[in-house]
Coordinates of C-alpha atoms in Angstrom, one line a residue:
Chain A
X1319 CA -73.5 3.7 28.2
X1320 CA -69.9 3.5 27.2
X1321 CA -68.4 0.8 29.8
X1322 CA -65.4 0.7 28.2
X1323 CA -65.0 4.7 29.1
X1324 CA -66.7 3.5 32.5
X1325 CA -63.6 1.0 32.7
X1326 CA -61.2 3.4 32.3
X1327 CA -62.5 5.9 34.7
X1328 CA -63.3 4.1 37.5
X1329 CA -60.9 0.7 37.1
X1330 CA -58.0 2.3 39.4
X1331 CA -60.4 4.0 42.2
X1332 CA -62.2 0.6 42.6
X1333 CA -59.1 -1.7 42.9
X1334 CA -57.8 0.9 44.9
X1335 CA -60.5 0.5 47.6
X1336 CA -60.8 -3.2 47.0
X1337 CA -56.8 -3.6 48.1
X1338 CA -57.8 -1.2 51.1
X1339 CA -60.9 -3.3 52.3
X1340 CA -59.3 -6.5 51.3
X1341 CA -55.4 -6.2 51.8
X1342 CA -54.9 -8.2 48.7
X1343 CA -54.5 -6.8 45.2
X1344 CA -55.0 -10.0 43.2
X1345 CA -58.0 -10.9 44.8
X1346 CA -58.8 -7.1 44.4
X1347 CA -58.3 -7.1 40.5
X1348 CA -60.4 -10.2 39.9
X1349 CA -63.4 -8.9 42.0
X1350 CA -62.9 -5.9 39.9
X1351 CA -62.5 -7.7 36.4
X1352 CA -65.6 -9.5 37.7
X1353 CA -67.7 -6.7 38.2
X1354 CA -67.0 -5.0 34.7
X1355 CA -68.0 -8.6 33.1
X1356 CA -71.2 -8.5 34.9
X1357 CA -72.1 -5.0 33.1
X1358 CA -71.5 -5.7 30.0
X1359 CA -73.9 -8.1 31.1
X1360 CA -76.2 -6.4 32.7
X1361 CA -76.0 -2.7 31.8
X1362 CA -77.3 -2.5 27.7
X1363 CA -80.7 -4.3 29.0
X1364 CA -80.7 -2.7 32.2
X1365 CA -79.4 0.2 31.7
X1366 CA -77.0 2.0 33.7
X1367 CA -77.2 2.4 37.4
X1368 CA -77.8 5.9 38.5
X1369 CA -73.9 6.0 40.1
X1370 CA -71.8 3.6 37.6
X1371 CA -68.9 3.4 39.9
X1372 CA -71.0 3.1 43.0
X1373 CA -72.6 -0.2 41.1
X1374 CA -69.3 -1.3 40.2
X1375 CA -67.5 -1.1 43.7
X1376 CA -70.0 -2.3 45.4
X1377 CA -70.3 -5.2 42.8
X1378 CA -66.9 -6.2 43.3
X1379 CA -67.3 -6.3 47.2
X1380 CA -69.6 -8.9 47.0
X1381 CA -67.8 -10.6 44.3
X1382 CA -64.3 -10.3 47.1
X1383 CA -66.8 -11.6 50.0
X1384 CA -67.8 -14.7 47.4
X1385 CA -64.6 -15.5 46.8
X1386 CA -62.7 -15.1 49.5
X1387 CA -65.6 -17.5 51.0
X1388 CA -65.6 -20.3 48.3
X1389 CA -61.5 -20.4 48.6
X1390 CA -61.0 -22.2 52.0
X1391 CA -57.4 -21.8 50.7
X1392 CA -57.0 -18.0 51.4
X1393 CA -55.7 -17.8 54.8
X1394 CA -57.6 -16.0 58.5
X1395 CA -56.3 -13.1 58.0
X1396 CA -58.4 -12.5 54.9
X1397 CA -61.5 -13.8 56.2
X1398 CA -60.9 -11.6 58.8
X1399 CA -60.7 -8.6 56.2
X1400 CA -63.6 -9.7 54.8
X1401 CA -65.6 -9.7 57.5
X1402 CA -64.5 -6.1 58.2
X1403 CA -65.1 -5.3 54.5
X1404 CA -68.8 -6.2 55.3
X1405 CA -68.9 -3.9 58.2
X1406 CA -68.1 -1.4 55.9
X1407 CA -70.0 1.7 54.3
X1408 CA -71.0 0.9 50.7
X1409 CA -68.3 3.0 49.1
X1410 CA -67.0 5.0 51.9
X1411 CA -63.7 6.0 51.3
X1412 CA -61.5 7.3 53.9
X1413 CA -58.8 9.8 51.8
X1414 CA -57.9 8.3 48.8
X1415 CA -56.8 4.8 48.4
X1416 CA -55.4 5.9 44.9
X1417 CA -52.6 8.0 46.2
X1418 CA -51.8 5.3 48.7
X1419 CA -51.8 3.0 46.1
X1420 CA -49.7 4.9 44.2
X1421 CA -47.0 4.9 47.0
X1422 CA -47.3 1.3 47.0
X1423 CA -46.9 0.5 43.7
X1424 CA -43.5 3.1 43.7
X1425 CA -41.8 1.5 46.8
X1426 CA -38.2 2.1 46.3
X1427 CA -38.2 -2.1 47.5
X1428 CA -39.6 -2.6 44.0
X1429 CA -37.5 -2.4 40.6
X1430 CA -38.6 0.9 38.7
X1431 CA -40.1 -0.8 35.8
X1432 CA -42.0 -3.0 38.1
X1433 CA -43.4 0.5 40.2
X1434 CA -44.3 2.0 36.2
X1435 CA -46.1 -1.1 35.3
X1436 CA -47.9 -1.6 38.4
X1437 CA -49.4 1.9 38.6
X1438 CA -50.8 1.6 35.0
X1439 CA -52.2 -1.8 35.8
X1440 CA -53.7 -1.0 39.3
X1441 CA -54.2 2.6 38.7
X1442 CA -54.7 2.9 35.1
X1443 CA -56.4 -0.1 34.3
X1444 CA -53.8 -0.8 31.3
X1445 CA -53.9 -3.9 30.1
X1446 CA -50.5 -6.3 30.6
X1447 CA -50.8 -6.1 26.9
X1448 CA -50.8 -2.5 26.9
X1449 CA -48.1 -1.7 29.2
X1450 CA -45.9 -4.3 27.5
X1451 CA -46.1 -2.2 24.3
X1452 CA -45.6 1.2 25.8
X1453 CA -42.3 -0.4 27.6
X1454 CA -41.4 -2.3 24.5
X1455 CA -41.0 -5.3 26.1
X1456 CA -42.7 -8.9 25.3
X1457 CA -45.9 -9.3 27.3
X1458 CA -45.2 -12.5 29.1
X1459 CA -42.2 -10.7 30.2
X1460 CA -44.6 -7.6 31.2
X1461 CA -46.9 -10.5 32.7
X1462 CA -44.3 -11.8 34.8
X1463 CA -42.5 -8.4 36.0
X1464 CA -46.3 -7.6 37.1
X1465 CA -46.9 -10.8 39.4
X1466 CA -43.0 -10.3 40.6
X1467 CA -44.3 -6.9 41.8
X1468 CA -47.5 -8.2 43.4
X1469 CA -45.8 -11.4 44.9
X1470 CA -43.3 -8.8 46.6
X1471 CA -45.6 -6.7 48.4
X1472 CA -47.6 -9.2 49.5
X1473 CA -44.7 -11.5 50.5
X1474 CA -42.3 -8.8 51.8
X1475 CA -45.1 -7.0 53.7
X1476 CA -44.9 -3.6 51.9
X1477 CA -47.8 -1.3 53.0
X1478 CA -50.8 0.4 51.7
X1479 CA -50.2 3.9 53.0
X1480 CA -48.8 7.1 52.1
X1481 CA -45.4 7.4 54.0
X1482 CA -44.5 9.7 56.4
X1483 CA -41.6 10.5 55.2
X1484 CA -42.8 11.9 51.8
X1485 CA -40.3 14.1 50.5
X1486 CA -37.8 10.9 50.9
X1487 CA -40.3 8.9 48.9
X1488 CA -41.5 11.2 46.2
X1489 CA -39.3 10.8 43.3
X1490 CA -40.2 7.4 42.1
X1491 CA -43.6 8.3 42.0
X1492 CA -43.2 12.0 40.4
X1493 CA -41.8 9.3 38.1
X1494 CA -44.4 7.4 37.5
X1495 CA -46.8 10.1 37.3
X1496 CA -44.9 11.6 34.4
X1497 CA -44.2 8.7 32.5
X1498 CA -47.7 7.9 32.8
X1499 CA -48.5 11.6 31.2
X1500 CA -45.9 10.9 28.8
X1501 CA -47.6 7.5 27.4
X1502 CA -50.9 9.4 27.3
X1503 CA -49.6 12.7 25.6
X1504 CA -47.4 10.8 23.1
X1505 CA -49.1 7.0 23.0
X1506 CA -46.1 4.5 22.1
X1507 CA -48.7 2.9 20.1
X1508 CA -51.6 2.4 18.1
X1509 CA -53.9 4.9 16.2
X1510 CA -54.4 7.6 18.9
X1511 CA -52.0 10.4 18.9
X1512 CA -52.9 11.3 22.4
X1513 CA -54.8 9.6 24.7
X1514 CA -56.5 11.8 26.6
X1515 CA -57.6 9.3 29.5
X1516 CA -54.0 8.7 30.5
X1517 CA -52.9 12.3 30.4
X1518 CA -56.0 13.3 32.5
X1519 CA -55.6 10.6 35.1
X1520 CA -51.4 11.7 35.3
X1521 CA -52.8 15.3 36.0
X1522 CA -55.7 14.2 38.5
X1523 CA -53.0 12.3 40.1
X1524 CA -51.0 15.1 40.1
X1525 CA -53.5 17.7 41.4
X1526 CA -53.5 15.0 44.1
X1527 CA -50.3 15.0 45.0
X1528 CA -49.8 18.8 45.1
X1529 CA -53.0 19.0 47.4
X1530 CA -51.4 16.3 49.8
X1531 CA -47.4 18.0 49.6
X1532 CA -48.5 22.1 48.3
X1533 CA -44.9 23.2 49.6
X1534 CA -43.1 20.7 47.5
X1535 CA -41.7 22.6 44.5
X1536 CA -41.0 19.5 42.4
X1537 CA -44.7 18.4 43.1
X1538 CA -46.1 21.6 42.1
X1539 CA -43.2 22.1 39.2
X1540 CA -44.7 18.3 37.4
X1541 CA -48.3 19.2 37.8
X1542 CA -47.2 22.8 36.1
X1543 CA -45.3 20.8 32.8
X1544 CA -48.4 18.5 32.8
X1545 CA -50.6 21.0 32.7
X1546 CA -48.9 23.6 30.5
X1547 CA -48.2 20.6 27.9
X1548 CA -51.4 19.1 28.0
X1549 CA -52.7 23.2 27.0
X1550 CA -51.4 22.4 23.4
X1551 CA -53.1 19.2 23.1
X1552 CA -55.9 20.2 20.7
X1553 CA -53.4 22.3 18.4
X1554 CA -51.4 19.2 18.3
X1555 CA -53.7 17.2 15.5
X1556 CA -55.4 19.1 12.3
X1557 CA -58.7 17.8 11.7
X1558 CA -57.9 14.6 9.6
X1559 CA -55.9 13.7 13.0
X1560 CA -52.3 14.5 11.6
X1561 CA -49.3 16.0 13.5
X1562 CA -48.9 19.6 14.0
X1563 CA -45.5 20.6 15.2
X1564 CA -45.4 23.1 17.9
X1565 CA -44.5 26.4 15.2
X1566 CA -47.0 25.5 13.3
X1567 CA -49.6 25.3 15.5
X1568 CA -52.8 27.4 15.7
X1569 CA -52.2 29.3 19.2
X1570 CA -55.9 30.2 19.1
X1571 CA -56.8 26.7 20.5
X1572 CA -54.4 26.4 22.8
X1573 CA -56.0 26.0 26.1
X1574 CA -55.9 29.0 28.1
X1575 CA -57.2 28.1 31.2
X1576 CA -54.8 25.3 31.8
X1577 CA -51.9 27.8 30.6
X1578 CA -53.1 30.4 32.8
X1579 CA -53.0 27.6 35.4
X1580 CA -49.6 26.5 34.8
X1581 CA -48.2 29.7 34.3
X1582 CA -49.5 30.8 38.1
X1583 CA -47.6 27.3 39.3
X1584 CA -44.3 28.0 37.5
X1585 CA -44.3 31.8 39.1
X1586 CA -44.9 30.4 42.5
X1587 CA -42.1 28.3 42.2
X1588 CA -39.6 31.0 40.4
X1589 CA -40.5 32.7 44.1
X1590 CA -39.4 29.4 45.9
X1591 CA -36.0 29.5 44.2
X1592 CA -35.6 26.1 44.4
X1593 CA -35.4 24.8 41.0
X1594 CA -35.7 21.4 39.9
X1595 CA -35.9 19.3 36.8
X1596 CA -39.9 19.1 36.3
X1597 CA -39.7 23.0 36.9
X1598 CA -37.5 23.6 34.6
X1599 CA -39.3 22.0 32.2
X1600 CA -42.4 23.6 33.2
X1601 CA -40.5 26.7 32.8
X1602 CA -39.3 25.7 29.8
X1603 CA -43.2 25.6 28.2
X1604 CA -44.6 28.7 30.1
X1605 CA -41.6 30.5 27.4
X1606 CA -43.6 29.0 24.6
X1607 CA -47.0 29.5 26.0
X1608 CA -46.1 33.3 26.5
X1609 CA -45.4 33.9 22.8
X1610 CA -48.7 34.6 20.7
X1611 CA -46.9 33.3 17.5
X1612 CA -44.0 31.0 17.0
X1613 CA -41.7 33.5 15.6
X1614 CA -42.0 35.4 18.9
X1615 CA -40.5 32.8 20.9
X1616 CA -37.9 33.9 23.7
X1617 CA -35.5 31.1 22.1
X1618 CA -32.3 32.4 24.5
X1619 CA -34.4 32.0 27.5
X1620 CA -35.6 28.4 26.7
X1621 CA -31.3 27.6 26.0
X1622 CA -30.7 29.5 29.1
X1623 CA -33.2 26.8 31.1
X1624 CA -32.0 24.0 29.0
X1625 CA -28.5 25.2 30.1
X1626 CA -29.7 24.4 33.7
X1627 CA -31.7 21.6 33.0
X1628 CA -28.8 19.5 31.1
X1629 CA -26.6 20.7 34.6
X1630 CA -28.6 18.9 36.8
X1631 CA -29.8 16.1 34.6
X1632 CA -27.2 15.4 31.9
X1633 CA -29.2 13.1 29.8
X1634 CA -29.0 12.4 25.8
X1635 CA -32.4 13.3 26.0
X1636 CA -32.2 16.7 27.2
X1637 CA -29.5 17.4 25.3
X1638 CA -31.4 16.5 22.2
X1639 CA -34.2 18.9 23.3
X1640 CA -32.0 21.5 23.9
X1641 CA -30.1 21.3 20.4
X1642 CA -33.9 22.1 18.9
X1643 CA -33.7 25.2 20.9
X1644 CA -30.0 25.8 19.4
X1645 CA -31.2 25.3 15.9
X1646 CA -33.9 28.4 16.6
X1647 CA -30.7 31.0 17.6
X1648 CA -27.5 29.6 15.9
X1649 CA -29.0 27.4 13.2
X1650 CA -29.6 23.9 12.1
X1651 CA -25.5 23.6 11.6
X1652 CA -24.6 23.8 15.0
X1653 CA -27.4 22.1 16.2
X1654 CA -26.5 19.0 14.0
X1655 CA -22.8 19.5 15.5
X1656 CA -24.3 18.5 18.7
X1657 CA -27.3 16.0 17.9
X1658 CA -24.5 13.7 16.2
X1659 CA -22.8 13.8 19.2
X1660 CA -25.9 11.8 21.1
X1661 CA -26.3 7.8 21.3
X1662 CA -29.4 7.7 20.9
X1663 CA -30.0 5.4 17.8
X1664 CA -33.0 3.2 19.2
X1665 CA -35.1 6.7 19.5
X1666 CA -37.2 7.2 16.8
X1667 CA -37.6 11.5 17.9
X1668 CA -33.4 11.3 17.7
X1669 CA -34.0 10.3 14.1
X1670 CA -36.9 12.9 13.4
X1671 CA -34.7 15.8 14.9
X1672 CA -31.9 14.9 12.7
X1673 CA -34.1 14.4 9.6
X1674 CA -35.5 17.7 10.1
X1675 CA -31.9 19.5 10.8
X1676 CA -30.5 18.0 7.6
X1677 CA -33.5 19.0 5.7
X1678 CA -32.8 22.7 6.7
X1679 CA -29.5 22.3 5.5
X1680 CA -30.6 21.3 2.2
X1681 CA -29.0 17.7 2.7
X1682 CA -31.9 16.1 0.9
X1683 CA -30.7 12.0 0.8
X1684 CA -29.3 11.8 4.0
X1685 CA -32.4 13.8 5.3
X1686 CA -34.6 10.9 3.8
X1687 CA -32.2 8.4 5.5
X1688 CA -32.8 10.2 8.5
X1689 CA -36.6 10.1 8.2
X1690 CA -36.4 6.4 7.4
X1691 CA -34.5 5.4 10.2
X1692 CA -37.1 7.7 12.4
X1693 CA -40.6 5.8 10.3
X1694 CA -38.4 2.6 11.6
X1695 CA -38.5 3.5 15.1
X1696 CA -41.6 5.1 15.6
X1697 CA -44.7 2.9 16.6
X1698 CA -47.6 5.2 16.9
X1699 CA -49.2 5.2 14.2
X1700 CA -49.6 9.0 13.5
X1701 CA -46.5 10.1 13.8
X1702 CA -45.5 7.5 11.6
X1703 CA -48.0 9.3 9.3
X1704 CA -46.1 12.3 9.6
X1705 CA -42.9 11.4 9.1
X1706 CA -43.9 9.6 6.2
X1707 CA -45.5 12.7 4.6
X1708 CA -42.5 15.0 6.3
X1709 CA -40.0 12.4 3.8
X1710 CA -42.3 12.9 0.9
X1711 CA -42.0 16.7 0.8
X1712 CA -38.4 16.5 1.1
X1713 CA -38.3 15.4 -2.8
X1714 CA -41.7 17.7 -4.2
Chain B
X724 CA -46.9 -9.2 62.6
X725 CA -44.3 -10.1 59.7
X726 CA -40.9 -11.7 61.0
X727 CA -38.2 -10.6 58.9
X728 CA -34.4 -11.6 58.4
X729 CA -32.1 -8.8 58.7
X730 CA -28.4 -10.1 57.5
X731 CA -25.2 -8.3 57.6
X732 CA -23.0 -8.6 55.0
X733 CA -19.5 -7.5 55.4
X734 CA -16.6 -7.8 53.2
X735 CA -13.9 -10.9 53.2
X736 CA -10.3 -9.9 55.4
X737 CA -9.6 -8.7 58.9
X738 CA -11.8 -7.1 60.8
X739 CA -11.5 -3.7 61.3
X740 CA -8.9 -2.5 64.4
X741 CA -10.2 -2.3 68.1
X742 CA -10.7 1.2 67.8
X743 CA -13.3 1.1 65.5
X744 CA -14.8 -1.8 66.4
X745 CA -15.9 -1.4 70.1
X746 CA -18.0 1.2 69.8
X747 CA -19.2 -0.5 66.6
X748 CA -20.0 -3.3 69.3
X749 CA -21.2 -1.2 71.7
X750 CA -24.0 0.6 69.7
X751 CA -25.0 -3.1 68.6
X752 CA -25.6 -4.3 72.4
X753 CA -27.6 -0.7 72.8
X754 CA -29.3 -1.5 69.3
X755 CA -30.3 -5.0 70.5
X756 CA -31.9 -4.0 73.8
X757 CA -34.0 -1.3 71.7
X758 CA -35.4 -4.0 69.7
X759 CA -36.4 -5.9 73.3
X760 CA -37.8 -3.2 74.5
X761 CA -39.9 -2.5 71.4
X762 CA -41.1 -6.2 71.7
X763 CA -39.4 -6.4 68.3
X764 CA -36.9 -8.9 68.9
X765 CA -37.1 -12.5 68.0
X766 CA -33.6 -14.0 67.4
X767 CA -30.3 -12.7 66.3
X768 CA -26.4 -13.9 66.2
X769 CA -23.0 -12.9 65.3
X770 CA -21.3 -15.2 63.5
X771 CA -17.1 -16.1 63.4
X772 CA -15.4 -15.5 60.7
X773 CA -16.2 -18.1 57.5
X774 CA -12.4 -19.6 57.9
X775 CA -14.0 -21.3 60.7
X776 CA -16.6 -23.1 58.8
X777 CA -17.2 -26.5 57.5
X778 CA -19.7 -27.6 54.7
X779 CA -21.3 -30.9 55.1
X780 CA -22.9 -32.6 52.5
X781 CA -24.1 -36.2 51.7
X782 CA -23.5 -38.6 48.7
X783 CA -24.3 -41.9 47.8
X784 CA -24.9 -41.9 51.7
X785 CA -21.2 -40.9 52.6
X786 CA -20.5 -38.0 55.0
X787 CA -18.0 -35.3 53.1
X788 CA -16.9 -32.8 55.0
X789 CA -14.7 -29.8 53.6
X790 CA -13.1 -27.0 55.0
X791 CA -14.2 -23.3 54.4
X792 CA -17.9 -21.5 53.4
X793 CA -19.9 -23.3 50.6
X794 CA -19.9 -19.6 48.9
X795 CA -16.7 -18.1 48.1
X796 CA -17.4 -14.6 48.0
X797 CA -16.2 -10.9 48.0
X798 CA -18.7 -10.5 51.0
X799 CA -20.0 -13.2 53.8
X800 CA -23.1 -13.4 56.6
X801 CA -21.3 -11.5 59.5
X802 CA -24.5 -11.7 61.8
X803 CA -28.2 -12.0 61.3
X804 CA -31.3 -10.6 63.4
X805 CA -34.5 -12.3 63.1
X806 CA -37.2 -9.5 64.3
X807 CA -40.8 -8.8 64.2
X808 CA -42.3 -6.0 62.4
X809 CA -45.6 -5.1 60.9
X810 CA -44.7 -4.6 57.6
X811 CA -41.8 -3.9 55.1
X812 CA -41.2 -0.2 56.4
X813 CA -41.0 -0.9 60.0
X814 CA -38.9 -3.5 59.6
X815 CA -36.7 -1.2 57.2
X816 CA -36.6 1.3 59.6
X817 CA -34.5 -1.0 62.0
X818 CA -32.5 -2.2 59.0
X819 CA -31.4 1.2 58.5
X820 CA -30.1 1.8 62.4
X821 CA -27.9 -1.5 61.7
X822 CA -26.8 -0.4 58.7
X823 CA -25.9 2.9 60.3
X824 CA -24.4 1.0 63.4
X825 CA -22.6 -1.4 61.1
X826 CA -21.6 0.8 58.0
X827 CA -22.5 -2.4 56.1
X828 CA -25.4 -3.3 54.1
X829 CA -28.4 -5.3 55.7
X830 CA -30.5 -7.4 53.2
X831 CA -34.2 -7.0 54.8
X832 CA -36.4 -10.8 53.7
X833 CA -39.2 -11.9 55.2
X834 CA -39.4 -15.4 56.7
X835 CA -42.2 -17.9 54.9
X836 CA -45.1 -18.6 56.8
X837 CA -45.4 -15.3 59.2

């Protein structure tokens, strides 16, 4: 029995209906933190329990009910909750507390950082540790964002329930969602390349949200990027775990049911006609997943949807996307031209794309400059890997 | 049910002409009595100007008055609501007819111990 995989499975859905029973998320996280401690426990002499996160909500209940009943400090209204708690079904759950946690933890009252790190804690079951390194940030400074962010909705009153007024309240957590794809598909940090559990959650959550808003093009347009991204995971590593970039990939084990998937989600919303920037991205990668090898790439129809996509969100980002997409029609010259032209020093993929645009020039030393400032910048360990190698072949 | 402070901030200088102001005024006494009838209503003020106040403070046991806010400021507290509401949206929701009423911004903070 893998707990740790237990853990991350089943963390979020348990403090989600912990906060629901018990209206408190603190006390909801230790009864949760509790639980987990008493399988490691438990479980390798045991064994598992036939319904892991049955055992594991049900345990943290009771560890709420203890506590709540040993603190003569907490105040009526939670020993009210309690009591209710124990009226309850064992693990009933009345829709699903995620997605209403997840509109709690992206209240627009709350500072975006604060709605990103709380969905990884309470949702994700990231540790502060963890989320401090994905946002680059010290952990006590993580720590202290995070109990900010709890003290405000408990203090302020903000509400565990998905709003009725979605569409007004969707983009922080589209946000989220993404970012939290984003952190699982390219992991800041550590050994992993991708870590699968993140991405999958971002795509659950996703599927979620589409099922709960299905005439919300955005909604459908993020779960369509996710989904037509995450197709290429398995082409994205060889077998000793190193990068593979997208034209060298082997198409053959790219996923075709997600892609077939995604591609059905981006031609529903071509038919909306009201594009948006996750749609366009998800357009952007049903272009690539259409072509069987990289040479066959529609290149002028991805710059046409960058074209768009930099018009509605003009960010150094996009723009740095949408120079690798010049390199492929007017070569690396002109893409340099406008990759120069981005401030965007602190990003170790900024360096990378200009490492591998001076390369193609032939600019060897500055290329190797390039790929050093890039190796500098870059703290997941495998794509530090492949930069490293990347700057090596620049002189064999 | 929370009790939340909803102030009104509006920028230092002359009030706005007659013309704009009444019906300002008059959507406020209308707003007021919606929050009565909603049972929503707990306590609220318009305040004079800040040329009109006085700071007191105490040293060494001696009174010292002075003249004028203790906050100079590109904005002041024009008026404050105190209403009930049970929970952050709710009370948002009424923050956002002042606002609308007002044209100003309304800081929405819950008072301690409710």
């Amino acid at each position: 029995m893998d707990i740790a995989r237990v853990f991350r499975e089943e963390y979020g859905r348990a403090v989600s209906v912990l906060v629901r029973a018990f209206g408190d998320i603190d006390l909801a996280e230790e009864a949760v933190q509790d639980a987990f401690a008493e399988a490691v426990r438990r479980w390798p002499s045991s064994g598992p329990p036939p319904s892991p996160a049955g055992w594991i909500i049900t345990t943290a209940r009771n560890r709420a009910i203890d506590r709540v009943r040993r603190e003569s400090t907490r105040d009526d209204r939670q020993a009210a909750a309690v009591l209710a708690a124990e009226d309850e079904g064992e693990t009933e759950v009345v829709g699903d507390d995620r997605l209403r946690l997840i509109f709690t933890c992206c209240h627009p009252a709350l500072a975006p950082a604060a709605q990103v790190a709380l969905t990884l804690r309470l949702l994700g079951g990231l540790t502060t540790a963890e989320i401090a390194r994905a946002f680059l940030v010290p952990e006590p400074t993580m720590a202290q964002r995070l109990v900010r962010a709890k003290g405000k909705i408990r203090d302020a009153g903000i509400p565990y329930r998905v709003p009725e007024d979605l569409a007004a309240r969707l983009r922080p957590v589209l946000a989220v969602v993404y970012l939290v794809f984003n952190e699982g598909y390219v992991a800041s940090s550590g050994r992993e390349l991708v870590r699968d559990d993140l991405c999958a959650e971002a795509i659950r959550l996703g599927r979620l949200l589409v099922e709960l808003m299905p005439e919300e093009p955005e909604v459908v347009g993020l779960l369509a990027l996710m989904l037509l991204t995450a197709a290429r995971s398995a082409a994205r590593t060889d077998a000793d775990g190193a990068v593979v970039l997208l034209r060298d990939q082997d198409r053959t084990r790219w996923d075709r049911d997600l892609i077939t998937e995604g591609q059905a989600l981006v031609r529903w919303c071509l038919k909306r006609g009201e594009p948006g920037p996750y749609q366009l991205q998800a357009a952007i990668n049903a272009v690539h997943s259409d072509a069987a090898t990289a040479a066959a790439t529609d290149w002028p129809q991805i710059v046409a949807l960058y074209d768009q996509l930099l018009a509605m969100t003009p960010t150094p980002i996009v723009a740095l996307n949408r120079a690798v997409a010049v390199a492929e029609i007017t070569g690396p010259r002109a893409a340099l031209a406008i990759v120069d032209d981005l401030n965007l020093d602190s990003y170790y993929l900024f360096h990378a794309i200009r490492a591998d645009l001076l390369r193609r020039l032939g600019w060897v030393e500055q290329a190797a400059d390039a790929y050093d400032a890039a190796i500098a910048r870059a703290d997941n360990a495998v794509e530090r890997e492949h930069l490293c190698r990347r700057r090596e072949a620049l002189t064999s | 049910m929370k009790q939340y402070l909803l102030s009104v901030y509006q920028p230092d200088g002359d009030l706005p002409p007659a013309e704009i102001l009444e019906p300002i005024m008059q959507d406020l006494v209308a707003w007021n009595q919606e929050l009565r009838d909603a049972g929503a209503w707990v306590f609220g003020a318009g305040l004079l100007p800040p040329s009109t106040a006085t700071v007191v403070r105490v040293k060494d046991s001696e009174l010292l008055l002075t003249d004028g806010p203790f906050v100079e400021g590109k904005e002041h507290l024009g008026g404050f609501t105190v209403i009930a509401a049970p929970d952050l949206d709710a009370a948002v929701a009424w923050g956002r007819r002042l606002s609308e009423i007002t044209t100003l911004p309304i800081e929405v903070r819950p008072l301690q111990g409710t």
